[in-house]
Tab-separated table of C-alpha atoms in Angstrom:
chain	number	residue	atom	x	y	z
A	1	MET	CA	93.532	90.297	48.807
A	2	ALA	CA	92.777	93.279	50.986
A	3	ARG	CA	89.783	94.670	52.878
A	4	VAL	CA	88.644	98.326	52.862
A	5	GLY	CA	85.499	100.183	54.075
A	6	LEU	CA	83.584	102.145	51.508
A	7	ALA	CA	81.526	105.126	52.599
A	8	VAL	CA	77.796	104.529	51.901
A	9	ALA	CA	76.136	107.288	53.966
A	10	ARG	CA	76.913	110.810	55.240
A	11	PHE	CA	78.669	111.580	58.499
A	12	ASP	CA	75.968	110.861	61.124
A	13	GLY	CA	77.481	112.975	63.942
A	14	GLU	CA	79.706	110.152	65.252
A	15	THR	CA	81.094	108.281	62.294
A	16	VAL	CA	80.814	107.656	58.553
A	17	PRO	CA	78.798	104.505	57.848
A	18	THR	CA	80.733	102.110	55.565
A	19	ILE	CA	80.387	98.809	53.808
A	20	ALA	CA	83.107	96.205	54.148
A	21	THR	CA	84.613	95.290	50.683
A	22	GLU	CA	87.250	92.705	49.878
A	23	GLY	CA	89.443	92.100	46.796
A	24	GLN	CA	92.182	93.628	44.877
A	25	VAL	CA	92.346	97.218	46.034
A	26	ILE	CA	93.575	99.927	43.670
A	27	ARG	CA	94.012	103.499	44.649
A	28	GLN	CA	94.938	106.239	42.234
A	29	VAL	CA	94.934	109.996	42.144
A	30	TRP	CA	94.970	112.303	39.106
A	31	LYS	CA	95.692	115.920	38.718
A	32	VAL	CA	93.915	117.525	35.809
A	33	ASP	CA	95.889	120.574	34.755
A	34	GLY	CA	94.141	123.839	33.862
A	35	THR	CA	90.628	122.530	33.437
A	36	SER	CA	87.732	125.024	33.647
A	37	GLN	CA	85.248	122.323	34.764
A	38	THR	CA	83.851	122.488	38.230
A	39	SER	CA	84.195	119.578	40.676
A	40	PHE	CA	80.577	118.827	40.206
A	41	GLN	CA	80.824	118.771	36.440
A	42	ILE	CA	83.769	116.370	36.591
A	43	LEU	CA	81.917	114.087	39.007
A	44	ILE	CA	78.719	114.043	36.934
A	45	ALA	CA	80.621	113.074	33.788
A	46	LEU	CA	82.165	110.138	35.555
A	47	ARG	CA	78.904	109.276	37.279
A	48	GLU	CA	77.117	109.007	33.929
A	49	GLN	CA	79.739	106.628	32.586
A	50	LEU	CA	79.420	104.389	35.715
A	51	LEU	CA	75.649	104.241	35.309
A	52	GLU	CA	76.046	103.263	31.660
A	53	GLN	CA	78.344	100.432	32.851
A	54	GLY	CA	75.548	99.172	35.030
A	55	PHE	CA	76.787	100.544	38.412
A	56	ASP	CA	74.340	101.387	41.145
A	57	ILE	CA	75.156	104.589	43.109
A	58	LEU	CA	75.415	103.950	46.782
A	59	LEU	CA	76.144	107.460	47.880
A	60	GLN	CA	76.613	110.849	46.211
A	61	CYS	CA	77.181	113.978	48.249
A	62	GLN	CA	78.990	117.285	48.346
A	63	SER	CA	81.199	118.801	51.056
A	64	VAL	CA	78.443	120.249	53.399
A	65	SER	CA	75.948	117.424	52.853
A	66	CYS	CA	78.686	114.778	53.187
A	67	GLY	CA	79.777	116.102	56.651
A	68	GLY	CA	82.512	118.547	55.800
A	69	PHE	CA	85.832	117.891	57.551
A	70	ASP	CA	84.487	114.910	59.569
A	71	PHE	CA	83.574	113.072	56.313
A	72	ARG	CA	86.715	113.996	54.467
A	73	PHE	CA	88.863	112.836	57.432
A	74	GLU	CA	87.336	109.367	57.093
A	75	VAL	CA	87.589	108.974	53.291
A	76	GLY	CA	90.439	109.166	50.823
A	77	HIS	CA	93.948	107.779	50.997
A	78	PHE	CA	96.100	110.548	49.508
A	79	LYS	CA	97.126	113.706	51.157
A	80	ALA	CA	98.779	117.044	50.147
A	81	PRO	CA	100.779	117.593	48.114
A	82	ASP	CA	99.625	114.596	46.073
A	83	ILE	CA	95.986	115.816	46.214
A	84	PHE	CA	94.309	119.055	47.141
A	85	VAL	CA	90.853	118.811	48.682
A	86	ASP	CA	88.938	122.019	49.331
A	87	LEU	CA	86.845	121.279	52.415
A	88	GLY	CA	84.174	123.683	51.152
A	89	ASP	CA	84.197	122.331	47.603
A	90	TYR	CA	84.547	118.547	47.231
A	91	HIS	CA	82.251	115.847	45.863
A	92	TYR	CA	82.139	112.085	46.750
A	93	LEU	CA	80.533	109.165	45.086
A	94	SER	CA	80.502	105.429	45.838
A	95	ALA	CA	79.021	102.832	43.482
A	96	ARG	CA	78.569	99.097	43.204
A	97	LYS	CA	78.195	96.635	40.337
A	98	ASP	CA	77.862	93.040	41.703
A	99	ASP	CA	80.979	92.660	43.896
A	100	HIS	CA	82.945	95.456	42.166
A	101	PHE	CA	83.074	98.736	44.164
A	102	ILE	CA	84.233	102.163	43.214
A	103	SER	CA	84.511	105.505	44.950
A	104	LEU	CA	85.515	108.923	43.638
A	105	LEU	CA	86.649	111.959	45.524
A	106	VAL	CA	86.745	115.181	43.432
A	107	SER	CA	87.959	118.593	44.339
A	108	ARG	CA	89.969	121.446	42.819
A	109	SER	CA	92.348	124.262	43.491
A	110	TYR	CA	92.183	127.610	41.802
A	111	GLU	CA	93.890	126.244	38.640
A	112	ASP	CA	93.617	122.476	38.699
A	113	ALA	CA	91.240	119.629	39.605
A	114	PHE	CA	92.118	116.456	41.536
A	115	ILE	CA	90.336	113.061	41.366
A	116	GLU	CA	90.981	110.210	43.745
A	117	LEU	CA	89.777	106.837	42.672
A	118	LEU	CA	89.345	103.673	44.816
A	119	GLN	CA	88.435	100.389	43.098
A	120	VAL	CA	87.905	97.027	44.796
A	121	ASP	CA	87.681	94.222	42.340
A	122	PRO	CA	87.201	90.630	43.734
A	123	ALA	CA	87.991	89.197	40.246
A	124	GLY	CA	91.530	90.532	40.645
A	125	SER	CA	92.031	88.744	44.040
A	126	THR	CA	94.890	86.307	44.233
A	127	GLY	CA	94.652	85.124	47.768
A	128	GLU	CA	97.867	86.863	48.681
A	129	SER	CA	97.974	89.003	51.722
A	130	ALA	CA	97.832	92.788	51.470
A	131	SER	CA	101.427	92.966	52.787
A	132	ALA	CA	102.597	90.519	50.103
A	133	LYS	CA	100.933	92.398	47.294
A	134	PRO	CA	100.231	96.011	48.155
A	135	ALA	CA	97.750	98.142	46.150
A	136	PRO	CA	99.554	100.065	43.350
A	137	ALA	CA	98.965	103.509	45.048
A	138	ALA	CA	102.285	105.290	44.647
A	139	PRO	CA	101.068	108.903	44.142
A	140	THR	CA	104.088	109.932	42.003
A	141	GLU	CA	103.264	107.175	39.512
A	142	ALA	CA	99.571	108.137	39.397
A	143	ARG	CA	100.270	111.804	38.873
A	144	ALA	CA	102.678	111.068	36.060
A	145	GLN	CA	99.587	110.592	33.913
A	146	PRO	CA	97.353	113.691	34.278
A	147	VAL	CA	94.114	113.053	32.394
A	148	GLY	CA	90.745	114.667	32.015
A	149	PRO	CA	87.323	113.081	32.844
A	150	ILE	CA	87.368	110.938	29.716
A	151	GLY	CA	90.782	109.506	30.742
A	152	ILE	CA	89.423	108.726	34.239
A	153	THR	CA	86.476	106.997	32.666
A	154	LEU	CA	88.655	104.922	30.379
A	155	GLU	CA	90.910	103.944	33.275
A	156	THR	CA	87.929	103.106	35.452
A	157	THR	CA	85.409	101.383	33.206
A	158	GLY	CA	87.461	100.580	30.085
A	159	ARG	CA	85.335	102.577	27.633
A	160	ALA	CA	83.713	105.963	27.128
A	161	VAL	CA	81.027	107.287	24.773
A	162	LEU	CA	82.405	110.150	22.668
A	163	LYS	CA	79.732	112.831	23.196
A	164	GLY	CA	79.253	115.854	21.031
A	165	LEU	CA	79.912	114.086	17.750
A	166	THR	CA	77.605	115.206	14.927
A	167	PHE	CA	77.592	113.383	11.546
A	168	THR	CA	76.001	114.721	8.392
A	169	THR	CA	72.715	112.880	7.800
A	170	GLY	CA	73.390	109.497	6.130
A	171	SER	CA	77.113	110.232	5.978
A	172	SER	CA	80.265	109.250	7.887
A	173	ASP	CA	81.602	112.886	7.748
A	174	LEU	CA	81.824	114.753	11.019
A	175	ALA	CA	79.814	117.953	10.731
A	176	ASP	CA	81.957	119.946	13.173
A	177	ASP	CA	85.773	120.208	13.273
A	178	ASP	CA	85.740	121.622	16.846
A	179	VAL	CA	84.853	118.717	19.112
A	180	PRO	CA	85.952	119.173	22.778
A	181	VAL	CA	85.774	115.455	23.583
A	182	LEU	CA	88.243	114.667	20.736
A	183	ALA	CA	90.713	117.216	22.015
A	184	GLU	CA	90.470	115.690	25.523
A	185	LEU	CA	90.966	112.178	24.050
A	186	ALA	CA	94.005	113.271	22.093
A	187	LYS	CA	95.493	114.858	25.175
A	188	TYR	CA	94.942	111.630	27.121
A	189	LEU	CA	96.692	109.618	24.436
A	190	ALA	CA	99.588	112.090	24.286
A	191	GLN	CA	100.067	111.840	27.971
A	192	ASN	CA	99.784	108.054	28.005
A	193	PRO	CA	101.799	106.751	25.037
A	194	ASN	CA	101.482	103.153	26.263
A	195	ARG	CA	97.691	103.249	25.845
A	196	GLN	CA	95.880	102.071	22.760
A	197	ILE	CA	92.248	102.968	21.935
A	198	GLY	CA	89.764	101.176	19.731
A	199	LEU	CA	87.150	103.517	18.264
A	200	VAL	CA	83.952	101.525	17.834
A	201	GLY	CA	81.098	102.868	15.689
A	202	HIS	CA	77.445	101.963	16.512
A	203	THR	CA	74.227	102.602	14.636
A	204	ASP	CA	70.502	102.261	15.225
A	205	ALA	CA	68.534	99.325	13.792
A	206	VAL	CA	67.125	101.147	10.774
A	207	GLY	CA	68.321	99.405	7.613
A	208	GLY	CA	70.188	96.172	7.024
A	209	LEU	CA	73.091	94.855	9.109
A	210	ASP	CA	75.716	94.919	6.389
A	211	GLY	CA	75.075	98.518	5.517
A	212	ASN	CA	74.986	99.613	9.179
A	213	VAL	CA	78.317	97.852	9.958
A	214	ASN	CA	79.815	99.580	7.022
A	215	LEU	CA	78.522	102.962	8.039
A	216	SER	CA	79.570	102.523	11.655
A	217	ARG	CA	83.066	101.561	10.636
A	218	LYS	CA	83.347	104.580	8.317
A	219	ARG	CA	82.146	106.878	11.176
A	220	ALA	CA	84.776	105.428	13.586
A	221	THR	CA	87.396	105.909	10.860
A	222	SER	CA	86.232	109.495	10.408
A	223	VAL	CA	86.696	110.065	14.159
A	224	LYS	CA	90.172	108.454	13.980
A	225	ASN	CA	91.173	110.713	11.083
A	226	SER	CA	90.039	113.792	12.994
A	227	LEU	CA	92.043	112.798	16.053
A	228	VAL	CA	95.186	112.375	13.894
A	229	GLU	CA	94.815	115.301	11.466
A	230	LEU	CA	93.177	117.965	13.643
A	231	TYR	CA	94.251	117.056	17.168
A	232	GLY	CA	97.695	115.493	16.541
A	233	ALA	CA	96.991	112.022	17.940
A	234	ASP	CA	99.451	109.248	17.159
A	235	PRO	CA	97.780	106.909	14.603
A	236	ALA	CA	99.693	103.963	16.124
A	237	GLN	CA	97.515	104.353	19.276
A	238	LEU	CA	94.197	104.173	17.404
A	239	SER	CA	92.143	101.690	15.484
A	240	ALA	CA	88.670	101.936	14.001
A	241	HIS	CA	85.908	99.230	14.051
A	242	GLY	CA	82.166	99.066	13.359
A	243	VAL	CA	79.552	96.784	14.797
A	244	GLY	CA	76.379	98.366	13.367
A	245	PHE	CA	73.334	97.807	15.598
A	246	LEU	CA	74.587	94.719	17.326
A	247	LEU	CA	75.400	96.398	20.641
A	248	PRO	CA	72.597	98.815	21.452
A	249	ARG	CA	72.589	101.048	24.563
A	250	ALA	CA	68.795	101.437	24.496
A	251	SER	CA	65.700	100.126	22.689
A	252	ASN	CA	65.445	100.740	18.941
A	253	LEU	CA	61.666	101.049	19.258
A	254	THR	CA	61.785	104.719	20.160
A	255	ASP	CA	63.404	107.824	18.614
A	256	GLU	CA	65.222	108.536	21.892
A	257	GLY	CA	66.615	104.974	22.049
A	258	ARG	CA	67.782	105.064	18.396
A	259	LYS	CA	69.471	108.391	19.041
A	260	LEU	CA	71.390	106.883	21.996
A	261	ASN	CA	72.436	103.869	19.830
A	262	ARG	CA	74.002	106.131	17.135
A	263	ARG	CA	77.401	106.734	18.691
A	264	VAL	CA	81.196	106.152	18.603
A	265	GLU	CA	82.872	104.786	21.693
A	266	ALA	CA	86.532	104.780	22.805
A	267	VAL	CA	87.580	101.373	24.194
A	268	LEU	CA	90.774	100.979	26.084
A	269	ILE	CA	92.239	97.865	24.384
A	270	SER	CA	95.934	97.883	25.518
A	271	THR	CA	98.147	99.259	28.298
A	272	GLU	CA	101.380	97.931	27.000
């Protein structure tokens, strides 16, 4: 078990206000090679996934509003060359779900992006001292697995909605062969051959359960086939499942809710 302070407010002229957290502390840093996304775009993609997981945002700020150098000096664990933080272009977020805390520090160089992740999970506490069981924060190990935002989301929350998928009406066939999120997921799998992903199809509540379970499974299988055939993913790292309308994200009483419920998610099911 270890204790760490998590920033919950901007630099106030004297210090960065923090909240004391306690549990298993995990620090990781990723280098995302060659991405064209801005620091803000990366942070927003991760923020959306955290909100979908039920996290409440404690603080979100960018370099100037955070407090510039003074704020950066107080947050983050890694330093160059393991991470590059542009003092004029970084974004920070801290979030809480019950007693589970997360913070993200995102910045980028001219060519690459860097994401530092801090997790504090009381469920992982063992009662051992921090010196007896240090947080697994070796930067060389973290940077051996460069991943994009979807990879960070999978590593952080365990699942990610695959956005940008379009299916032919009433069909399990993908309407578009060029889907950026599938290219990103395939890259994550290639860079992490010890990871396995379950693709889980979901539907809205229109129609019977049996038919929707069958359709959702077929759509997940279609996504799996696209990952393998078009993006070169290893089929041994993938499985396809369908649960129909049993796990909605939103109410099925509105068009907007039903649209949100029609989806395929990637679920991290194994790290061995």
